[in-house]
CSV table of C-alpha atoms and ligand atoms in Angstrom, one decimal:
chain,number,residue,atom,x,y,z
A,11,ASP,CA,34.6,13.9,-10.3
A,12,LYS,CA,34.2,11.9,-13.4
A,13,VAL,CA,32.1,9.1,-11.4
A,14,LYS,CA,29.8,11.6,-9.7
A,15,GLU,CA,29.1,13.2,-13.7
A,16,LYS,CA,28.5,9.9,-15.2
A,17,GLU,CA,25.8,9.4,-12.3
A,18,SER,CA,24.3,12.4,-12.8
A,19,THR,CA,23.4,12.1,-16.2
A,20,GLN,CA,23.2,8.8,-16.7
A,21,ASN,CA,19.5,7.7,-17.6
A,22,LEU,CA,20.0,3.9,-17.1
A,23,LEU,CA,21.6,3.3,-14.1
A,24,VAL,CA,21.5,-0.8,-12.9
A,25,ALA,CA,21.8,-2.0,-9.3
A,26,VAL,CA,22.4,-5.3,-7.7
A,27,ARG,CA,21.3,-5.9,-3.9
A,28,VAL,CA,22.3,-9.3,-2.4
A,29,ARG,CA,19.8,-9.7,0.6
A,30,PRO,CA,21.1,-11.6,4.2
A,31,LEU,CA,20.7,-15.4,4.1
A,32,ASN,CA,17.3,-16.5,5.6
A,33,GLY,CA,16.5,-18.7,8.6
A,34,ALA,CA,16.4,-21.5,6.8
A,35,GLU,CA,19.5,-21.0,4.5
A,36,VAL,CA,21.7,-20.4,7.4
A,37,GLU,CA,19.7,-23.7,9.1
A,38,ASP,CA,20.4,-25.6,5.9
A,39,LYS,CA,24.0,-27.9,6.5
A,40,LYS,CA,24.4,-27.9,2.5
A,41,CYS,CA,24.0,-23.6,1.9
A,42,THR,CA,26.7,-22.1,1.6
A,43,GLU,CA,27.1,-18.5,0.7
A,44,ILE,CA,28.0,-18.3,-3.2
A,45,VAL,CA,27.5,-14.4,-3.8
A,46,HIS,CA,29.6,-11.7,-2.5
A,47,VAL,CA,29.7,-8.2,-2.5
A,48,LEU,CA,33.3,-6.8,-2.8
A,49,ASP,CA,32.9,-3.4,-3.0
A,50,GLU,CA,30.3,-0.6,-4.0
A,51,ASN,CA,30.4,-2.0,-7.8
A,52,LEU,CA,31.7,-5.6,-7.7
A,53,VAL,CA,30.0,-9.1,-7.3
A,54,VAL,CA,31.3,-12.2,-7.3
A,55,LEU,CA,29.5,-15.1,-8.0
A,56,LYS,CA,30.5,-18.8,-7.2
A,57,ASP,CA,29.8,-21.4,-9.0
A,58,PRO,CA,28.6,-24.3,-6.0
A,59,ASN,CA,28.3,-27.7,-8.8
A,60,GLU,CA,32.4,-27.1,-9.9
A,61,ASP,CA,34.6,-29.7,-8.6
A,62,GLN,CA,36.0,-28.2,-5.2
A,63,ASP,CA,39.2,-30.5,-5.1
A,64,ASP,CA,40.8,-29.1,-8.3
A,65,ILE,CA,42.3,-26.4,-6.6
A,66,LEU,CA,44.4,-24.9,-9.2
A,67,ARG,CA,41.5,-24.5,-11.1
A,68,ALA,CA,39.4,-23.7,-8.5
A,69,ASN,CA,39.4,-19.9,-8.3
A,70,ARG,CA,39.9,-19.2,-11.7
A,71,SER,CA,36.9,-21.2,-13.4
A,72,ARG,CA,34.6,-21.3,-10.0
A,73,GLU,CA,34.4,-17.2,-9.6
A,74,LYS,CA,32.6,-14.8,-12.1
A,75,GLN,CA,32.5,-11.1,-11.6
A,76,TYR,CA,30.0,-8.6,-12.6
A,77,ILE,CA,30.8,-4.4,-12.4
A,78,PHE,CA,27.1,-2.6,-12.0
A,79,ASP,CA,26.9,1.0,-11.1
A,80,TYR,CA,26.0,0.0,-7.6
A,81,ALA,CA,26.3,-3.1,-6.0
A,82,PHE,CA,24.2,-3.5,-2.4
A,83,GLY,CA,25.6,-6.4,0.0
A,84,PRO,CA,23.6,-8.5,2.9
A,85,ASN,CA,24.0,-5.6,5.3
A,86,SER,CA,23.3,-2.5,3.2
A,87,ASN,CA,20.0,-0.7,4.8
A,88,GLN,CA,17.0,0.4,3.1
A,89,ALA,CA,18.1,3.9,3.6
A,90,ASP,CA,21.2,3.6,1.7
A,91,VAL,CA,19.5,2.0,-1.4
A,92,TYR,CA,16.9,4.5,-1.7
A,93,THR,CA,19.7,7.4,-1.3
A,94,LYS,CA,22.1,5.9,-4.1
A,95,VAL,CA,18.9,4.3,-6.7
A,96,ALA,CA,16.0,6.6,-6.1
A,97,LYS,CA,16.7,9.8,-4.1
A,98,PRO,CA,18.1,11.3,-7.8
A,99,LEU,CA,14.9,10.5,-9.5
A,100,ILE,CA,12.9,12.9,-7.3
A,101,GLU,CA,14.4,16.4,-9.0
A,102,SER,CA,13.8,15.1,-12.6
A,103,VAL,CA,10.3,14.1,-11.6
A,104,ILE,CA,9.6,17.5,-10.0
A,105,THR,CA,10.5,19.0,-13.3
A,106,GLY,CA,8.4,17.3,-15.6
A,107,TYR,CA,10.4,14.5,-16.5
A,108,ASN,CA,9.1,10.7,-16.5
A,109,ALA,CA,11.4,8.3,-14.5
A,110,THR,CA,11.2,4.2,-13.6
A,111,VAL,CA,12.3,1.8,-10.8
A,112,PHE,CA,12.3,-1.6,-11.3
A,113,ALA,CA,12.8,-4.4,-8.7
A,114,TYR,CA,14.3,-7.2,-10.5
A,115,GLY,CA,14.7,-11.3,-9.9
A,116,ALA,CA,13.5,-14.5,-8.6
A,117,THR,CA,10.6,-15.0,-6.0
A,118,GLY,CA,12.2,-14.9,-2.6
A,119,ALA,CA,15.6,-12.4,-3.3
A,120,GLY,CA,14.3,-9.7,-1.9
A,121,LYS,CA,12.0,-7.4,-4.4
A,122,THR,CA,9.0,-6.6,-2.5
A,123,PHE,CA,11.4,-5.4,0.5
A,124,THR,CA,13.5,-3.2,-1.4
A,125,MET,CA,10.2,-2.0,-2.9
A,126,LEU,CA,7.4,-1.7,-0.2
A,127,GLY,CA,9.6,-3.0,2.8
A,128,THR,CA,7.7,-2.7,6.5
A,129,ASP,CA,6.5,-0.1,8.8
A,130,GLN,CA,9.6,-0.4,10.7
A,131,GLU,CA,12.3,0.0,7.6
A,132,PRO,CA,9.7,1.3,4.7
A,133,GLY,CA,11.3,0.6,1.2
A,134,ILE,CA,11.9,2.6,-1.9
A,135,MET,CA,8.2,3.3,-2.4
A,136,ALA,CA,7.8,5.3,0.6
A,137,ARG,CA,10.4,6.9,1.0
A,138,THR,CA,10.4,8.5,-2.3
A,139,LEU,CA,6.9,10.1,-1.8
A,140,ASN,CA,8.1,11.3,1.5
A,141,ASP,CA,10.7,13.1,-0.2
A,142,LEU,CA,9.1,14.6,-2.8
A,143,PHE,CA,6.2,16.0,0.0
A,144,TYR,CA,8.8,17.6,1.0
A,145,GLU,CA,10.6,18.8,-1.7
A,146,MET,CA,7.4,20.4,-2.8
A,147,ASP,CA,6.9,21.7,0.1
A,148,LYS,CA,10.1,24.0,0.0
A,149,THR,CA,8.8,25.6,-3.2
A,150,LYS,CA,4.9,25.6,-2.5
A,151,GLU,CA,5.4,29.6,-2.1
A,152,ASP,CA,5.9,29.6,-6.3
A,153,MET,CA,5.0,26.5,-7.5
A,154,LYS,CA,1.5,24.2,-7.2
A,155,TYR,CA,1.5,21.0,-6.9
A,156,LYS,CA,-0.8,18.1,-7.4
A,157,VAL,CA,0.4,14.7,-6.7
A,158,SER,CA,-1.5,11.6,-7.4
A,159,MET,CA,-1.1,8.0,-7.1
A,160,SER,CA,-2.4,5.2,-8.5
A,161,TYR,CA,-1.3,1.2,-7.8
A,162,LEU,CA,-1.8,-1.7,-10.3
A,163,GLU,CA,-1.1,-5.1,-10.7
A,164,ILE,CA,-0.5,-6.7,-14.4
A,165,TYR,CA,-1.3,-10.8,-14.0
A,166,ASN,CA,-1.5,-12.9,-16.8
A,167,GLU,CA,-1.4,-10.0,-18.9
A,168,MET,CA,-4.5,-8.5,-17.2
A,169,ILE,CA,-4.5,-5.2,-15.4
A,170,ARG,CA,-6.1,-4.8,-12.2
A,171,ASP,CA,-6.8,-1.8,-9.7
A,172,LEU,CA,-4.9,-2.7,-6.5
A,173,LEU,CA,-6.6,0.3,-4.8
A,174,ASN,CA,-10.0,-0.8,-5.6
A,175,PRO,CA,-9.8,-4.1,-7.5
A,176,SER,CA,-14.0,-4.6,-7.8
A,177,SER,CA,-13.1,-2.5,-10.7
A,178,GLY,CA,-12.2,-5.8,-12.5
A,179,PHE,CA,-10.1,-5.5,-15.7
A,180,LEU,CA,-8.8,-2.8,-16.7
A,181,GLU,CA,-7.7,-1.8,-20.5
A,182,LEU,CA,-4.6,0.8,-21.5
A,183,ARG,CA,-5.6,3.7,-23.9
A,184,GLU,CA,-3.7,6.2,-25.7
A,185,ASP,CA,-4.2,9.5,-25.8
A,186,SER,CA,-2.8,12.8,-26.1
A,187,LYS,CA,-1.4,12.8,-22.4
A,188,GLY,CA,0.3,9.5,-23.1
A,189,VAL,CA,-0.6,5.5,-22.2
A,190,VAL,CA,-3.3,5.9,-19.6
A,191,VAL,CA,-5.2,2.7,-17.9
A,192,ALA,CA,-8.9,3.6,-18.2
A,193,GLY,CA,-11.1,3.5,-15.1
A,194,ILE,CA,-7.6,3.5,-12.9
A,195,SER,CA,-8.2,5.2,-9.3
A,196,GLU,CA,-6.4,7.9,-8.7
A,197,VAL,CA,-5.3,8.7,-5.2
A,198,GLN,CA,-4.2,12.1,-3.8
A,199,ALA,CA,-1.7,11.2,-1.3
A,200,LYS,CA,-0.7,13.7,1.1
A,201,LYS,CA,1.5,12.1,3.9
A,202,THR,CA,3.6,9.2,3.9
A,203,SER,CA,2.3,7.6,6.6
A,204,GLU,CA,-1.5,7.5,4.3
A,205,VAL,CA,1.0,6.2,1.2
A,206,MET,CA,2.2,2.9,3.6
A,207,ASP,CA,-1.4,2.1,4.9
A,208,LEU,CA,-2.7,2.4,1.1
A,209,LEU,CA,0.4,0.2,-0.1
A,210,VAL,CA,0.5,-2.5,2.5
A,211,MET,CA,-3.4,-2.6,1.9
A,212,GLY,CA,-2.8,-2.4,-2.2
A,213,ASN,CA,-0.2,-5.0,-2.2
A,214,LYS,CA,-2.6,-7.7,-0.2
A,215,GLN,CA,-4.6,-7.8,-3.1
A,216,ARG,CA,-1.8,-8.6,-5.8
A,217,THR,CA,-2.7,-12.3,-7.2
A,218,SER,CA,0.2,-14.8,-5.9
A,219,GLU,CA,-0.5,-18.6,-6.0
A,220,PRO,CA,2.0,-21.4,-4.5
A,221,THR,CA,4.0,-22.9,-7.2
A,222,ALA,CA,6.3,-26.1,-7.0
A,223,ALA,CA,9.3,-23.6,-6.7
A,224,ASN,CA,7.8,-21.2,-4.1
A,225,LYS,CA,4.9,-20.8,-1.0
A,226,THR,CA,4.8,-17.4,-1.6
A,227,SER,CA,5.4,-17.1,-5.5
A,228,SER,CA,4.6,-13.7,-7.1
A,229,ARG,CA,3.6,-14.0,-10.4
A,230,SER,CA,2.4,-10.5,-10.1
A,231,HIS,CA,4.3,-7.2,-11.4
A,232,ALA,CA,3.5,-4.2,-8.8
A,233,ILE,CA,3.4,-1.1,-10.6
A,234,LEU,CA,2.9,2.5,-8.4
A,235,GLN,CA,2.2,5.3,-10.3
A,236,VAL,CA,3.0,8.6,-9.4
A,237,THR,CA,1.8,11.7,-11.2
A,238,VAL,CA,3.4,15.2,-10.3
A,239,THR,CA,1.7,18.1,-12.1
A,240,GLN,CA,3.6,21.4,-11.5
A,241,LYS,CA,2.3,25.3,-12.1
A,242,SER,CA,3.6,28.1,-11.7
A,243,ARG,CA,2.1,30.8,-9.2
A,244,VAL,CA,3.3,33.6,-10.2
A,245,LYS,CA,1.9,36.1,-12.5
A,246,ASN,CA,2.2,36.6,-16.0
A,247,THR,CA,4.2,33.4,-16.8
A,248,ILE,CA,3.3,31.2,-19.8
A,249,ASP,CA,-0.3,29.4,-17.9
A,250,GLU,CA,1.9,26.0,-18.5
A,251,PHE,CA,1.6,22.7,-16.4
A,252,LYS,CA,4.5,20.3,-16.0
A,253,VAL,CA,3.6,16.8,-15.7
A,254,GLY,CA,6.5,14.3,-14.5
A,255,LYS,CA,5.5,10.6,-13.5
A,256,LEU,CA,7.1,8.1,-11.5
A,257,PHE,CA,7.0,4.5,-12.2
A,258,MET,CA,8.2,1.9,-9.2
A,259,ILE,CA,7.8,-1.4,-10.1
A,260,ASP,CA,7.7,-4.5,-7.9
A,261,LEU,CA,8.1,-7.4,-11.1
A,262,ALA,CA,6.9,-10.5,-11.0
A,263,GLY,CA,9.3,-13.3,-10.1
A,264,SER,CA,12.0,-13.9,-12.8
A,265,GLU,CA,12.4,-17.8,-11.9
A,266,ARG,CA,12.1,-19.9,-15.4
A,267,ALA,CA,8.6,-21.6,-15.9
A,268,ALA,CA,10.8,-24.6,-16.7
A,269,GLN,CA,12.0,-24.7,-13.0
A,270,THR,CA,8.9,-24.6,-11.6
A,271,LYS,CA,7.5,-27.8,-13.0
A,272,ASN,CA,4.8,-25.8,-13.9
A,273,ARG,CA,1.5,-27.3,-15.4
A,274,GLY,CA,-1.4,-25.9,-17.2
A,275,LYS,CA,-2.5,-22.6,-16.0
A,276,ARG,CA,0.0,-22.0,-14.2
A,277,MET,CA,2.6,-22.4,-17.0
A,278,ILE,CA,0.4,-20.1,-19.4
A,279,GLU,CA,1.4,-17.4,-16.6
A,280,GLY,CA,4.7,-18.0,-16.4
A,281,ALA,CA,5.0,-17.8,-20.6
A,282,HIS,CA,3.7,-14.4,-19.8
A,283,ILE,CA,5.7,-13.3,-16.9
A,284,ASN,CA,9.1,-14.3,-19.1
A,285,ARG,CA,7.3,-12.8,-21.9
A,286,SER,CA,6.9,-9.2,-20.0
A,287,LEU,CA,10.1,-9.5,-18.4
A,288,LEU,CA,11.7,-10.6,-21.8
A,289,ALA,CA,9.8,-7.3,-23.5
A,290,LEU,CA,11.4,-5.3,-20.4
A,291,GLY,CA,14.8,-6.6,-21.1
A,292,ASN,CA,14.8,-6.1,-24.8
A,293,CYS,CA,13.1,-2.9,-24.6
A,294,ILE,CA,16.2,-1.7,-21.9
A,295,ASN,CA,19.0,-3.4,-23.6
A,296,ALA,CA,17.5,-1.2,-27.3
A,297,LEU,CA,17.8,1.7,-24.6
A,298,SER,CA,21.2,1.1,-23.1
A,299,GLU,CA,22.5,0.8,-26.5
A,300,ASN,CA,21.5,4.2,-27.6
A,301,ARG,CA,22.2,3.8,-31.1
A,302,GLY,CA,18.6,4.8,-32.4
A,303,HIS,CA,17.6,1.2,-32.2
A,304,TYR,CA,13.8,0.5,-32.9
A,305,VAL,CA,12.5,-0.3,-29.9
A,306,ASN,CA,9.4,-2.5,-29.3
A,307,TYR,CA,6.6,-1.6,-26.5
A,308,ARG,CA,4.0,-3.5,-28.2
A,309,ASP,CA,4.8,-6.8,-27.1
A,310,SER,CA,3.5,-6.4,-23.3
A,311,LYS,CA,1.2,-4.7,-21.1
A,312,LEU,CA,4.3,-3.6,-19.0
A,313,THR,CA,6.0,-2.4,-21.9
A,314,ARG,CA,2.9,-0.3,-23.4
A,315,LEU,CA,2.4,1.2,-20.2
A,316,LEU,CA,6.3,1.8,-19.6
A,317,LYS,CA,6.1,3.4,-23.2
A,318,ASP,CA,6.6,7.3,-22.2
A,319,SER,CA,8.6,6.5,-19.4
A,320,LEU,CA,11.4,4.7,-21.0
A,321,GLY,CA,13.8,6.1,-23.0
A,322,GLY,CA,14.6,9.8,-24.3
A,323,ASN,CA,14.6,12.0,-21.5
A,324,CYS,CA,13.6,9.4,-19.3
A,325,ARG,CA,15.3,8.0,-16.6
A,326,THR,CA,15.5,4.4,-15.5
A,327,VAL,CA,16.9,2.0,-12.8
A,328,MET,CA,16.7,-1.4,-12.3
A,329,VAL,CA,17.8,-2.9,-9.0
A,330,ALA,CA,18.3,-6.5,-9.5
A,331,HIS,CA,17.6,-9.0,-6.3
A,332,ALA,CA,19.6,-11.9,-5.4
A,333,SER,CA,19.7,-14.6,-2.5
A,334,PRO,CA,23.5,-15.3,-1.3
A,335,ALA,CA,22.7,-19.4,-0.8
A,336,SER,CA,23.9,-21.9,-2.9
A,337,GLY,CA,20.4,-23.4,-3.9
A,338,SER,CA,19.7,-20.5,-5.8
A,339,PHE,CA,23.0,-20.2,-8.0
A,340,GLU,CA,21.1,-21.3,-11.2
A,341,GLU,CA,18.7,-17.9,-10.2
A,342,THR,CA,21.2,-16.0,-9.2
A,343,ARG,CA,22.7,-16.7,-12.4
A,344,ASN,CA,20.2,-15.8,-14.2
A,345,THR,CA,19.5,-12.6,-12.8
A,346,LEU,CA,23.1,-11.2,-13.3
A,347,LEU,CA,23.1,-12.0,-16.7
A,348,TYR,CA,19.8,-9.9,-17.5
A,349,ALA,CA,21.3,-7.5,-15.4
A,350,ASP,CA,24.5,-7.1,-16.8
A,351,ARG,CA,22.8,-7.2,-20.2
A,352,ALA,CA,20.9,-4.2,-19.3
A,353,LYS,CA,24.3,-2.3,-18.2
A,354,ASN,CA,25.1,0.5,-20.5
A,355,ILE,CA,27.6,-0.2,-23.1
B,408,ADP,P1,10.7,-11.3,-3.3
B,408,ADP,O1,9.5,-9.9,-2.9
B,408,ADP,O2,11.7,-10.9,-4.5
B,408,ADP,O3,9.8,-12.5,-3.5
B,408,ADP,P2,11.0,-10.6,-0.3
B,408,ADP,O4,11.0,-9.1,-0.7
B,408,ADP,O5,9.4,-10.8,0.1
B,408,ADP,O6,10.9,-11.4,-1.9
B,408,ADP,O7,12.2,-11.0,0.4
B,408,ADP,C1,12.0,-12.7,1.1
B,408,ADP,C2,12.2,-12.8,1.9
B,408,ADP,O8,13.6,-12.2,2.6
B,408,ADP,C3,11.3,-11.7,3.3
B,408,ADP,O9,11.0,-12.4,4.5
B,408,ADP,C4,11.8,-10.7,3.5
B,408,ADP,O10,11.7,-9.6,4.6
B,408,ADP,C5,13.6,-11.0,3.7
B,408,ADP,N1,14.3,-10.1,3.1
B,408,ADP,C6,14.7,-9.7,1.8
B,408,ADP,N2,15.5,-9.0,1.6
B,408,ADP,C7,16.0,-8.5,2.8
B,408,ADP,C8,17.2,-7.6,3.5
B,408,ADP,N3,17.9,-6.8,2.5
B,408,ADP,N4,17.5,-7.6,4.6
B,408,ADP,C9,16.4,-8.7,5.2
B,408,ADP,N5,15.8,-9.1,5.1
B,408,ADP,C10,15.5,-9.4,3.7
B,409,MG,MG1,7.5,-10.2,-3.8
């Protein structure tokens, strides 16, 4: 049917995931749930600040509806999110195309849960690698594959290797193969359990500093890069490699610097984060308009790194994250607006 066809050919997919209320939000008497996922595509946001007594105006003005390719509510599970947003990318990567999955949203909205998850409920990163290994295994008689992974962070516009933090700050370089991080470690993983261990270890190396807004604010972008190199085993075929790159990215918190009462050093960090996210948003908008707009990748490290993995034949997935709590209204509204702007027009 039409919807299916659209999904399979669409290069940019935008999804929203709303997490459940957490313990503190449930305890809080003043906290209400203001975000509702009404069906597979529809999210409704209520403004908790507007006059509650004005019943006539209430339902018209206080609610705003957003439509996305997918909307995942608090009861969605990891497998469901993975199957709809990331699994379809595996085939592209195996056949030599590039793809990127982003987790976007404010700190505490659920980005790391979706991307990394837990041992009991692994997220997109481990599930994708698991299925990637499985798919390659099915065609191993005909094809020779090599999978390597790197895990890095961009923090304050500086790049660090999360699998080898002692290597210091690394530089981006552009050569015939495209954009590479010079000196980054590449690990050849074969099993999902190894992958999860590496990711959990790497995540502990992420730079995070407490801010006034959140105790565990993560100000770094964590980037898992998976490179699949493929070569036919069949004799007499053209001796050619195919290389597919898949980026899975847990973006830094999107909350605005202004709201976090940042000063000094952290103010600069905030500005950098906004610059990367803004640069990313601008790139994605230019791509989603799809009219040969000039796409400026040079504005941030993040977009430079992704230069050959956004647009063209590449597939891009943005999963925007939100808390359903009334206290997060401003952040949630900003997140939904950002995601809405990223949509295919
Ligand atoms: P972020 O990475 O965006 O800062 P986290 O992924 O760390 O946010 O999520 C914040 C908290 O909420 C964590 O304790 C996490 O386990 C929990 N959480 C997030 N999303 C979900 C979800 N979909 N279901 C259950 N718990 C979740
Ligand atoms: Mg996080």
